[in-house]
């Protein structure tokens, strides 16, 4: 797999077109900036899985994959610049890992006829395929996360959370605000009292929010956080002795980076997820054999098996299987951007494919 790291537009697309057909994917990475600790394993997992397909299988349907990595620093403007600099390379699908970038790229990818995948983030209403024909947010979105968290509370309370107090600590951004309306509707339905506690970027200062939690004594705290905000929130919960078993984060608040700083005191904290965690999967053994040990890893190889590495790998698997579906649908090994959109519409993930 050829990986280009575009650190600026000047370092952009100057290479000649490849002599042989390739299936081109994009990685709008953030190995630098305030969220680098999370961005690095995401980018590594994505790139390493694509490399695995090349080294183990000879690509997808006999066509090698290429990942164009463009560094955004988790900056929306840079993300848009990366998109503009790479879209002419035949990128089949974009995965920005940023709700802010997603909102900016939705109209651009729609106009350009390119698939946009925002797995587990982005604009939740993009699930409506009749309106957003090229945007896909499977396997889960923030409304799913909000309802999943409330369903868990119902499960552990015998189906009744009438009168319970639920606080939402959220990143004060488009991302963090996504679950609010769903939680408000569910509060009307189930009779719980919802309080909203925004945390400004990057989230290092949360004293006032947790003092309010200490004063209001909610039964449960939900968190829509990212980066340092998560570990600060967990530490603040420890400081006020909030029962960790009643503290639940969304899937972007559930990596090793979030809980390790608090040590054993974080025990009991939970987060939602939509993919497997841990390193006891055969595919990770194959990545170690064909990619890491072969010196072809995108990073140092130390992130393999971590939550966010697995998530990046999972997204790469979805994209590669969609490309494989496009090949089967068209009967051609090469895949166009339009083919990819149709394949992502028709794509089904089965247990057999996962195995």
Coordinates of C-alpha atoms in Angstrom, one line a residue:
X1 CA 0.0 0.0 0.0
X2 CA 1.3 3.4 -0.9
X3 CA 0.7 6.0 1.9
X4 CA 1.1 9.7 1.2
X5 CA 1.2 12.0 4.2
X6 CA 0.1 15.4 3.0
X7 CA 1.2 17.9 5.6
X8 CA 0.3 20.9 3.4
X9 CA -1.3 21.6 0.1
X10 CA 2.2 22.2 -1.3
X11 CA 3.1 18.7 -0.3
X12 CA -0.1 17.5 -2.0
X13 CA -0.9 15.6 -5.1
X14 CA 2.2 16.0 -7.3
X15 CA 3.0 12.4 -8.0
X16 CA 2.2 11.0 -11.4
X17 CA -0.9 8.8 -11.7
X18 CA -0.1 5.1 -10.8
X19 CA 0.8 2.9 -13.7
X20 CA -1.5 0.1 -12.5
X21 CA -5.1 0.2 -11.2
X22 CA -5.5 0.9 -7.5
X23 CA -8.4 1.3 -5.1
X24 CA -7.8 4.6 -3.4
X25 CA -8.9 5.4 0.1
X26 CA -8.4 8.5 2.2
X27 CA -7.3 8.9 5.8
X28 CA -8.0 12.4 7.1
X29 CA -5.7 11.9 10.1
X30 CA -4.8 13.9 13.1
X31 CA -1.5 12.6 14.4
X32 CA -0.8 16.1 15.7
X33 CA -2.9 18.6 17.6
X34 CA -5.0 18.4 20.8
X35 CA -6.5 15.0 19.9
X36 CA -3.3 13.3 18.6
X37 CA -3.4 10.6 21.3
X38 CA -6.7 9.4 19.8
X39 CA -6.0 10.2 16.2
X40 CA -2.8 8.1 16.0
X41 CA -4.3 4.7 16.7
X42 CA -7.3 5.5 14.5
X43 CA -5.0 6.3 11.6
X44 CA -2.7 3.3 12.3
X45 CA -5.5 0.8 12.5
X46 CA -7.0 2.0 9.2
X47 CA -3.7 2.0 7.3
X48 CA -2.5 -1.3 8.7
X49 CA -5.7 -3.2 7.7
X50 CA -5.4 -1.9 4.1
X51 CA -1.7 -3.0 4.1
X52 CA -2.8 -6.4 5.4
X53 CA -5.1 -6.8 2.4
X54 CA -2.3 -6.0 0.0
X55 CA 0.3 -8.2 1.7
X56 CA -1.9 -11.2 2.5
X57 CA -4.5 -11.1 -0.3
X58 CA -2.9 -9.1 -3.1
X59 CA -5.4 -6.4 -2.5
X60 CA -9.2 -6.5 -3.0
X61 CA -10.3 -8.7 -5.9
X62 CA -6.8 -8.6 -7.2
X63 CA -6.5 -4.8 -7.1
X64 CA -4.0 -3.2 -4.6
X65 CA -5.3 -0.6 -2.2
X66 CA -3.8 2.8 -1.7
X67 CA -4.4 5.1 1.3
X68 CA -3.7 8.8 0.9
X69 CA -3.2 10.1 4.4
X70 CA -3.6 13.9 4.9
X71 CA -2.8 15.5 8.3
X72 CA -5.6 17.7 9.6
X73 CA -4.6 18.3 13.2
X74 CA -8.3 17.9 13.9
X75 CA -8.8 21.3 12.4
X76 CA -12.0 21.6 10.3
X77 CA -10.5 24.1 7.8
X78 CA -7.4 21.8 7.2
X79 CA -9.8 18.9 6.8
X80 CA -11.6 20.7 4.0
X81 CA -8.3 21.6 2.4
X82 CA -7.2 17.9 2.5
X83 CA -10.5 16.9 0.9
X84 CA -10.1 19.5 -1.9
X85 CA -6.4 18.4 -2.5
X86 CA -7.2 14.7 -2.7
X87 CA -10.7 14.3 -4.2
X88 CA -9.2 14.3 -7.7
X89 CA -7.2 11.1 -6.9
X90 CA -10.2 8.9 -7.3
X91 CA -10.8 8.5 -3.5
X92 CA -13.7 6.1 -3.1
X93 CA -14.8 7.2 0.4
X94 CA -13.9 9.8 3.0
X95 CA -13.9 9.1 6.7
X96 CA -13.0 12.3 8.6
X97 CA -13.4 11.2 12.2
X98 CA -14.7 14.6 13.1
X99 CA -18.3 15.9 13.3
X100 CA -17.1 19.4 12.5
X101 CA -15.4 18.2 9.3
X102 CA -18.4 16.1 8.5
X103 CA -20.8 19.0 8.4
X104 CA -18.5 20.8 6.0
X105 CA -17.9 17.8 3.8
X106 CA -21.5 16.7 3.4
X107 CA -22.4 19.3 0.7
X108 CA -19.0 19.0 -1.0
X109 CA -19.1 15.3 -1.3
X110 CA -22.7 15.4 -2.5
X111 CA -21.8 17.9 -5.2
X112 CA -18.7 15.8 -6.2
X113 CA -20.5 12.4 -6.1
X114 CA -18.2 10.9 -3.5
X115 CA -19.2 8.6 -0.6
X116 CA -18.8 10.0 2.9
X117 CA -18.7 7.5 5.8
X118 CA -19.1 8.8 9.3
X119 CA -19.2 5.6 11.4
X120 CA -20.4 6.4 14.9
X121 CA -20.2 10.2 14.5
X122 CA -21.2 13.1 12.3
X123 CA -24.6 14.4 11.4
X124 CA -27.1 11.8 12.8
X125 CA -29.9 12.9 10.5
X126 CA -27.7 11.8 7.5
X127 CA -29.1 8.3 8.3
X128 CA -32.0 9.4 6.0
X129 CA -30.8 8.1 2.7
X130 CA -33.5 9.8 0.7
X131 CA -32.1 13.2 1.6
X132 CA -28.4 12.3 2.1
X133 CA -27.8 9.9 -0.7
X134 CA -24.0 9.7 -0.5
X135 CA -23.6 9.9 3.3
X136 CA -23.5 6.7 5.4
X137 CA -23.2 6.5 9.2
X138 CA -23.5 2.8 10.0
X139 CA -23.1 0.8 12.2
X140 CA -24.3 3.4 14.8
X141 CA -25.0 7.0 15.3
X142 CA -25.4 9.4 18.2
X143 CA -29.2 8.8 18.5
X144 CA -28.5 5.1 18.7
X145 CA -25.9 5.9 21.5
X146 CA -28.4 8.0 23.5
X147 CA -31.2 5.4 23.3
X148 CA -28.7 2.6 24.0
X149 CA -27.6 4.4 27.2
X150 CA -31.1 5.0 28.3
X151 CA -32.1 1.4 27.5
X152 CA -29.2 0.2 29.7
X153 CA -30.5 2.4 32.6
X154 CA -34.0 0.9 32.1
X155 CA -32.5 -2.6 32.1
X156 CA -30.8 -2.1 35.4
X157 CA -33.8 -0.4 37.0
X158 CA -36.4 -3.0 36.2
X159 CA -37.7 -1.0 33.3
X160 CA -38.6 2.1 35.3
X161 CA -36.5 5.3 35.6
X162 CA -39.3 7.6 36.5
X163 CA -38.0 10.4 38.7
X164 CA -34.3 9.5 38.2
X165 CA -31.9 12.3 37.6
X166 CA -29.6 11.9 34.5
X167 CA -26.9 14.4 33.8
X168 CA -25.2 14.8 30.4
X169 CA -21.6 16.1 30.4
X170 CA -20.9 16.9 26.8
X171 CA -18.3 18.5 24.6
X172 CA -19.6 22.0 23.7
X173 CA -19.6 21.4 20.0
X174 CA -21.8 20.0 17.2
X175 CA -20.6 16.6 18.3
X176 CA -21.5 16.9 21.9
X177 CA -24.9 18.4 21.2
X178 CA -26.0 15.6 18.9
X179 CA -27.7 13.4 21.6
X180 CA -29.5 16.2 23.4
X181 CA -32.8 16.1 21.5
X182 CA -33.0 12.3 21.7
X183 CA -32.4 12.4 25.5
X184 CA -35.0 15.1 25.9
X185 CA -37.6 13.1 24.0
X186 CA -36.7 10.0 26.0
X187 CA -37.0 12.0 29.2
X188 CA -40.6 12.9 28.3
X189 CA -41.3 9.3 27.6
X190 CA -39.7 7.7 30.6
X191 CA -40.0 10.5 33.2
X192 CA -36.4 11.1 34.1
X193 CA -35.0 14.5 34.9
X194 CA -32.3 15.6 32.4
X195 CA -29.6 18.2 33.1
X196 CA -27.1 19.5 30.6
X197 CA -23.5 20.3 31.4
X198 CA -21.5 21.6 28.5
X199 CA -17.7 21.5 28.6
X200 CA -15.7 23.9 26.4
X201 CA -12.8 22.7 24.2
X202 CA -10.4 21.1 25.0
X203 CA -12.0 20.1 28.3
X204 CA -9.2 20.5 30.8
X205 CA -11.3 22.7 33.1
X206 CA -14.4 21.0 34.5
X207 CA -14.4 22.0 38.2
X208 CA -17.7 23.9 37.9
X209 CA -19.5 21.1 36.1
X210 CA -18.5 18.5 38.7
X211 CA -19.3 20.8 41.6
X212 CA -22.8 21.1 40.2
X213 CA -23.0 17.3 39.9
X214 CA -21.9 17.0 43.5
X215 CA -24.6 19.5 44.5
X216 CA -27.4 18.1 42.3
X217 CA -26.6 14.5 43.0
X218 CA -27.8 12.9 39.8
X219 CA -28.4 9.2 39.8
X220 CA -26.5 8.7 36.5
X221 CA -24.0 10.7 34.4
X222 CA -23.7 10.2 30.7
X223 CA -20.7 11.7 28.8
X224 CA -20.2 12.7 25.2
X225 CA -16.5 13.6 25.4
X226 CA -13.3 13.4 23.4
X227 CA -9.6 13.6 24.1
X228 CA -8.4 15.1 27.3
X229 CA -12.0 15.9 28.3
X230 CA -12.7 12.3 29.1
X231 CA -9.8 11.7 31.4
X232 CA -10.4 15.0 33.2
X233 CA -14.1 14.1 33.7
X234 CA -13.3 10.6 35.0
X235 CA -10.7 12.1 37.4
X236 CA -13.2 14.7 38.6
X237 CA -15.8 12.0 39.2
X238 CA -13.2 10.2 41.3
X239 CA -12.5 13.4 43.2
X240 CA -16.2 14.0 44.2
X241 CA -16.6 10.2 44.8
X242 CA -19.3 9.8 42.2
X243 CA -20.1 6.1 41.9
X244 CA -18.3 5.1 38.8
X245 CA -20.7 2.3 38.0
X246 CA -23.3 5.0 37.3
X247 CA -21.0 6.9 34.9
X248 CA -21.4 5.9 31.2
X249 CA -19.6 7.3 28.2
X250 CA -20.4 7.2 24.5
X251 CA -18.0 5.2 22.3
X252 CA -15.7 8.2 21.9
X253 CA -15.3 8.2 25.7
X254 CA -14.1 4.7 26.1
X255 CA -10.5 4.1 25.2
X256 CA -7.5 3.2 27.3
X257 CA -6.4 6.9 27.1
X258 CA -9.5 7.9 29.0
X259 CA -9.3 5.6 32.0
X260 CA -5.6 4.8 32.5
X261 CA -4.7 8.2 34.1
X262 CA -7.2 7.6 36.9
X263 CA -5.9 4.1 37.6
X264 CA -7.9 1.6 39.6
X265 CA -10.2 4.3 40.8
X266 CA -11.8 4.3 37.3
X267 CA -13.0 0.7 37.8
X268 CA -16.7 0.5 37.2
X269 CA -16.8 3.2 34.5
X270 CA -18.5 2.0 31.3
X271 CA -18.8 3.1 27.7
X272 CA -20.8 2.1 24.8
X273 CA -19.2 0.5 21.8
X274 CA -20.0 -0.9 18.3
X275 CA -17.1 -3.2 17.7
X276 CA -14.9 -5.7 19.4
X277 CA -12.2 -4.6 21.8
X278 CA -9.0 -6.3 22.9
X279 CA -6.3 -8.2 21.0
X280 CA -7.7 -11.7 21.0
X281 CA -8.8 -11.7 17.3
X282 CA -7.2 -13.7 14.6
X283 CA -7.0 -10.7 12.3
X284 CA -4.7 -8.9 14.8
X285 CA -2.4 -11.9 14.7
X286 CA -2.3 -11.6 10.9
X287 CA -1.6 -7.8 11.1
X288 CA 1.3 -8.6 13.4
X289 CA 2.6 -11.2 11.0
X290 CA 2.1 -9.5 7.6
X291 CA 2.4 -5.9 8.6
X292 CA 4.1 -5.1 11.9
X293 CA 6.8 -7.8 11.9
X294 CA 7.4 -7.1 8.2
X295 CA 8.2 -3.5 9.0
X296 CA 5.2 -2.2 7.0
X297 CA 3.1 -0.7 9.9
X298 CA 1.9 2.8 9.7
X299 CA 3.2 3.5 13.2
X300 CA 5.4 1.8 15.7
X301 CA 3.0 -1.2 16.0
X302 CA 2.4 -0.4 19.7
X303 CA -1.3 0.5 19.2
X304 CA -2.4 -2.9 17.8
X305 CA -5.4 -4.2 19.8
X306 CA -6.2 -0.9 21.5
X307 CA -9.8 0.4 21.3
X308 CA -9.2 3.1 18.8
X309 CA -6.8 1.0 16.7
X310 CA -9.5 -1.6 16.4
X311 CA -12.0 1.1 15.5
X312 CA -9.8 2.4 12.6
X313 CA -9.3 -1.2 11.5
X314 CA -13.0 -1.8 11.6
X315 CA -13.7 1.2 9.5
X316 CA -11.1 0.0 6.9
X317 CA -12.8 -3.4 6.9
X318 CA -16.2 -1.8 6.2
X319 CA -14.7 0.3 3.3
X320 CA -12.9 -2.6 1.8
X321 CA -15.9 -4.9 1.9
X322 CA -18.0 -2.1 0.3
X323 CA -15.4 -1.9 -2.5
X324 CA -15.5 -5.7 -2.8
X325 CA -19.3 -5.4 -3.1
X326 CA -18.9 -2.8 -5.8
X327 CA -16.7 -5.2 -7.8
X328 CA -19.3 -7.9 -7.6
X329 CA -22.1 -5.6 -8.5
X330 CA -20.4 -4.2 -11.6
X331 CA -18.3 -7.3 -12.6
X332 CA -15.2 -5.0 -12.8
X333 CA -12.2 -5.1 -10.6
X334 CA -11.8 -1.3 -10.8
X335 CA -14.3 0.7 -8.8
X336 CA -15.5 4.2 -9.6
X337 CA -16.7 6.8 -7.0
X338 CA -20.2 6.3 -8.2
X339 CA -19.9 2.5 -7.9
X340 CA -18.8 2.9 -4.3
X341 CA -21.9 5.0 -3.4
X342 CA -24.2 2.3 -4.8
X343 CA -22.2 -0.4 -3.1
X344 CA -22.4 1.3 0.3
X345 CA -26.2 1.5 -0.2
X346 CA -26.4 -2.2 -1.0
X347 CA -23.7 -3.4 1.4
X348 CA -24.6 -5.9 4.1
X349 CA -22.3 -7.0 6.9
X350 CA -23.0 -10.6 7.8
X351 CA -21.6 -12.8 10.5
X352 CA -19.9 -14.9 7.7
X353 CA -18.0 -11.8 6.5
X354 CA -17.0 -10.9 10.0
X355 CA -15.5 -14.3 10.5

